[in-house]
């Protein structure tokens, strides 16, 4: 039972353009959402988060949007850089401390 | 300012042996989480511990797996009588207790890659 879904296994974007990574969830109890970035042979690195009381959070080149009615969130990276190439995981939590992760999206930024 | 430390980074065990994975949280963090990542999948929660207490072990397999976080020393994830299906990357994360009582973000270690032959 996948409660957090990242339906695009991979995404390829030209350097300087916008990268949009999408995530859907099914559990209405989730109230906190996070994005992590992961390089091969390393642990996930926290990028940005958003609480369910907000619909947008911005940090530099990274912006996360939350649409609660659609149970959908997205991560925008602009402008995209080659160093952004990695696997991006969406994660959610609700009322507890454990994170529920999506399967990840591989982002490739071409120079 | 060391991050979350995990050792060993790679561990090879034969079927039936025991695997011990260690995790030292970031300085000042008293909350530890273990996750497992199978190939082509996201991370799956296993267990959440505070010092000397297991808070949530809802993701732990019922048999052969155990975890502890003693008063002194690292957190240990122990897998007895390993089978091939235990081959995965095991990640530890830690978080601080915030002034308001909530928990801060989870910061992950580099993982231990367990291979069962």
Coordinates of C-alpha atoms in Angstrom, one line a residue:
Chain A
X1 CA 0.0 0.0 0.0
X2 CA 1.9 3.0 -1.3
X3 CA 0.8 6.0 0.7
X4 CA 3.3 8.3 -1.0
X5 CA 3.8 8.0 -4.8
X6 CA 6.3 9.5 -7.1
X7 CA 5.0 8.5 -10.5
X8 CA 7.9 9.7 -12.6
X9 CA 10.9 7.5 -12.2
X10 CA 13.1 10.0 -14.0
X11 CA 13.2 13.5 -15.4
X12 CA 15.7 15.1 -17.7
X13 CA 16.0 18.9 -17.8
X14 CA 18.3 21.4 -19.5
X15 CA 20.6 23.5 -17.3
X16 CA 19.1 26.8 -16.5
X17 CA 15.5 25.6 -16.9
X18 CA 13.0 24.7 -14.3
X19 CA 12.8 21.2 -12.8
X20 CA 9.4 20.1 -11.5
X21 CA 9.2 17.0 -9.4
X22 CA 5.8 15.7 -8.4
X23 CA 4.5 13.7 -5.5
X24 CA 1.0 12.4 -4.6
X25 CA -0.2 11.0 -1.2
X26 CA -3.3 9.1 -0.1
X27 CA -3.2 9.4 3.7
X28 CA -5.3 12.4 4.9
X29 CA -3.5 12.2 8.3
X30 CA -0.2 13.4 6.8
X31 CA 0.5 16.9 8.0
X32 CA 4.2 17.5 7.2
X33 CA 6.0 16.9 3.9
X34 CA 9.6 16.9 3.1
X35 CA 11.9 16.6 0.1
X36 CA 15.3 14.8 0.3
X37 CA 18.0 14.6 -2.3
X38 CA 20.2 11.6 -2.6
X39 CA 23.5 10.9 -4.4
X40 CA 24.7 7.3 -5.0
X41 CA 26.3 5.7 -2.0
X42 CA 25.3 8.5 0.3
X43 CA 22.4 9.1 2.7
X44 CA 19.5 11.3 1.9
X45 CA 20.1 15.1 2.4
X46 CA 17.2 17.2 3.7
X47 CA 16.2 19.9 1.2
X48 CA 13.0 21.6 2.1
X49 CA 9.8 20.9 4.0
X50 CA 6.2 22.2 4.3
X51 CA 3.6 22.0 6.9
X52 CA 0.0 21.3 5.9
X53 CA -1.1 24.8 7.2
X54 CA 0.9 26.3 4.3
X55 CA 0.6 25.9 0.5
X56 CA 4.1 27.2 -0.4
X57 CA 7.6 27.3 1.1
X58 CA 10.6 28.7 -0.6
X59 CA 14.3 28.4 0.1
X60 CA 16.6 29.8 -2.5
X61 CA 16.3 27.9 -5.8
X62 CA 13.9 25.4 -4.2
X63 CA 10.1 25.9 -3.8
X64 CA 7.7 23.3 -2.5
X65 CA 4.0 23.7 -3.3
X66 CA 1.2 21.8 -1.5
X67 CA -2.3 21.2 -2.8
X68 CA -4.1 19.5 0.1
X69 CA -7.4 19.1 -1.8
X70 CA -5.6 17.2 -4.5
X71 CA -3.2 15.5 -2.0
X72 CA -0.4 16.6 -4.2
X73 CA 2.9 18.4 -3.7
X74 CA 5.6 19.4 -6.1
X75 CA 9.2 20.6 -5.8
X76 CA 10.4 23.3 -8.2
X77 CA 14.1 23.9 -8.8
X78 CA 14.9 27.0 -10.7
X79 CA 17.4 27.5 -12.3
X80 CA 18.4 23.9 -12.5
X81 CA 22.1 23.2 -12.3
X82 CA 24.1 20.0 -13.2
X83 CA 24.9 19.5 -9.5
X84 CA 21.2 19.1 -8.9
X85 CA 21.4 15.7 -10.7
X86 CA 20.4 13.2 -8.0
X87 CA 17.5 11.1 -6.8
X88 CA 14.8 13.1 -5.1
X89 CA 12.6 11.6 -2.5
X90 CA 9.3 12.9 -1.3
X91 CA 8.4 12.0 2.3
X92 CA 5.5 12.6 4.6
X93 CA 4.6 12.2 8.3
X94 CA 1.5 12.5 10.3
X95 CA 1.0 12.6 14.0
X96 CA 4.2 10.7 14.7
X97 CA 7.9 10.7 13.8
X98 CA 8.3 8.1 11.1
X99 CA 8.6 9.3 7.6
X100 CA 6.9 7.6 4.7
X101 CA 8.9 7.9 1.5
X102 CA 8.1 7.7 -2.2
X103 CA 10.1 5.6 -4.5
X104 CA 12.1 8.5 -5.8
X105 CA 12.6 10.4 -9.1
X106 CA 16.0 10.5 -10.8
X107 CA 16.7 14.0 -12.0
X108 CA 19.3 14.6 -14.7
X109 CA 20.3 18.2 -15.5
X110 CA 22.0 18.4 -18.8
X111 CA 24.6 21.1 -19.4
Chain B
X1 CA 30.6 19.1 13.5
X2 CA 30.2 15.5 12.6
X3 CA 27.0 14.3 11.0
X4 CA 25.3 11.0 11.6
X5 CA 27.9 8.3 11.5
X6 CA 27.2 4.7 10.5
X7 CA 29.5 1.7 10.4
X8 CA 30.4 -0.4 8.7
X9 CA 29.6 1.2 5.4
X10 CA 29.6 -2.3 3.7
X11 CA 28.9 -5.6 5.4
X12 CA 28.9 -9.0 3.8
X13 CA 27.4 -11.9 5.7
X14 CA 26.6 -15.5 4.8
X15 CA 23.1 -16.8 5.3
X16 CA 22.5 -17.7 8.9
X17 CA 25.1 -15.3 10.4
X18 CA 24.4 -12.2 12.4
X19 CA 24.7 -8.6 11.2
X20 CA 25.3 -5.7 13.6
X21 CA 24.9 -2.2 12.2
X22 CA 25.9 0.8 14.2
X23 CA 24.7 4.4 14.2
X24 CA 26.0 7.4 16.1
X25 CA 23.6 10.3 16.0
X26 CA 24.6 13.9 15.5
X27 CA 25.9 15.7 18.6
X28 CA 22.9 16.9 20.6
X29 CA 20.4 14.5 18.9
X30 CA 18.7 12.0 21.2
X31 CA 16.3 10.6 18.7
X32 CA 17.3 7.8 16.3
X33 CA 15.4 6.2 13.4
X34 CA 16.3 3.2 11.2
X35 CA 15.1 2.9 7.6
X36 CA 15.7 0.2 5.0
X37 CA 16.0 0.7 1.3
X38 CA 15.5 -2.2 -1.1
X39 CA 16.8 -1.8 -4.7
X40 CA 14.6 0.4 -6.8
X41 CA 12.4 1.4 -3.8
X42 CA 12.2 4.3 -1.4
X43 CA 13.2 4.1 2.2
X44 CA 10.9 2.2 4.6
X45 CA 10.7 3.1 8.2
X46 CA 11.8 0.3 10.7
X47 CA 12.1 1.7 14.2
X48 CA 12.3 4.9 16.2
X49 CA 14.3 5.0 19.4
X50 CA 15.2 7.5 22.1
X51 CA 17.9 6.8 24.7
X52 CA 17.2 3.4 26.3
X53 CA 13.6 3.3 24.9
X54 CA 12.0 2.0 21.8
X55 CA 9.2 4.4 20.8
X56 CA 7.9 2.9 17.6
X57 CA 8.9 -0.4 16.1
X58 CA 5.9 -0.8 13.8
X59 CA 8.2 -1.2 10.7
X60 CA 10.4 -3.9 12.2
X61 CA 10.0 -7.5 11.0
X62 CA 8.6 -9.6 13.8
X63 CA 11.5 -12.0 13.9
X64 CA 15.2 -11.8 13.8
X65 CA 15.4 -8.0 13.9
X66 CA 16.1 -6.0 17.0
X67 CA 17.3 -2.5 17.8
X68 CA 18.6 -0.7 20.8
X69 CA 19.9 2.8 21.8
X70 CA 21.8 2.5 25.1
X71 CA 22.5 5.3 27.5
X72 CA 26.1 5.2 26.3
X73 CA 27.3 4.4 22.8
X74 CA 25.7 4.1 19.4
X75 CA 22.4 2.7 18.4
X76 CA 22.6 -0.9 17.1
X77 CA 20.4 -2.6 14.6
X78 CA 20.8 -6.4 14.9
X79 CA 19.7 -8.9 12.4
X80 CA 20.0 -12.6 13.4
X81 CA 20.2 -15.5 11.0
X82 CA 20.4 -13.3 8.0
X83 CA 18.7 -14.4 4.7
X84 CA 19.3 -13.1 1.2
X85 CA 16.2 -11.0 1.4
X86 CA 17.8 -8.9 4.1
X87 CA 20.3 -7.5 1.5
X88 CA 19.6 -3.8 1.4
X89 CA 20.9 -0.4 2.4
X90 CA 20.1 0.4 6.0
X91 CA 20.0 4.1 6.9
X92 CA 20.0 5.7 10.3
X93 CA 18.7 9.2 10.9
X94 CA 18.7 11.4 14.0
X95 CA 16.8 14.5 15.0
X96 CA 17.0 17.0 17.9
X97 CA 14.3 17.9 20.4
X98 CA 13.2 21.4 19.7
X99 CA 12.7 24.1 22.3
X100 CA 8.9 23.9 21.8
X101 CA 8.9 20.2 22.4
X102 CA 8.6 19.0 18.9
X103 CA 11.2 17.2 16.9
X104 CA 13.5 18.8 14.3
X105 CA 14.3 17.5 10.9
X106 CA 15.7 14.0 10.4
X107 CA 19.3 14.0 9.2
X108 CA 20.6 10.8 7.6
X109 CA 23.8 8.9 7.8
X110 CA 25.6 7.5 4.7
X111 CA 24.0 4.0 5.2
X112 CA 25.3 0.5 5.6
X113 CA 25.0 -1.7 2.6
X114 CA 24.4 -5.3 3.7
X115 CA 25.0 -8.1 1.3
X116 CA 23.9 -11.6 2.3
X117 CA 25.6 -14.4 0.2

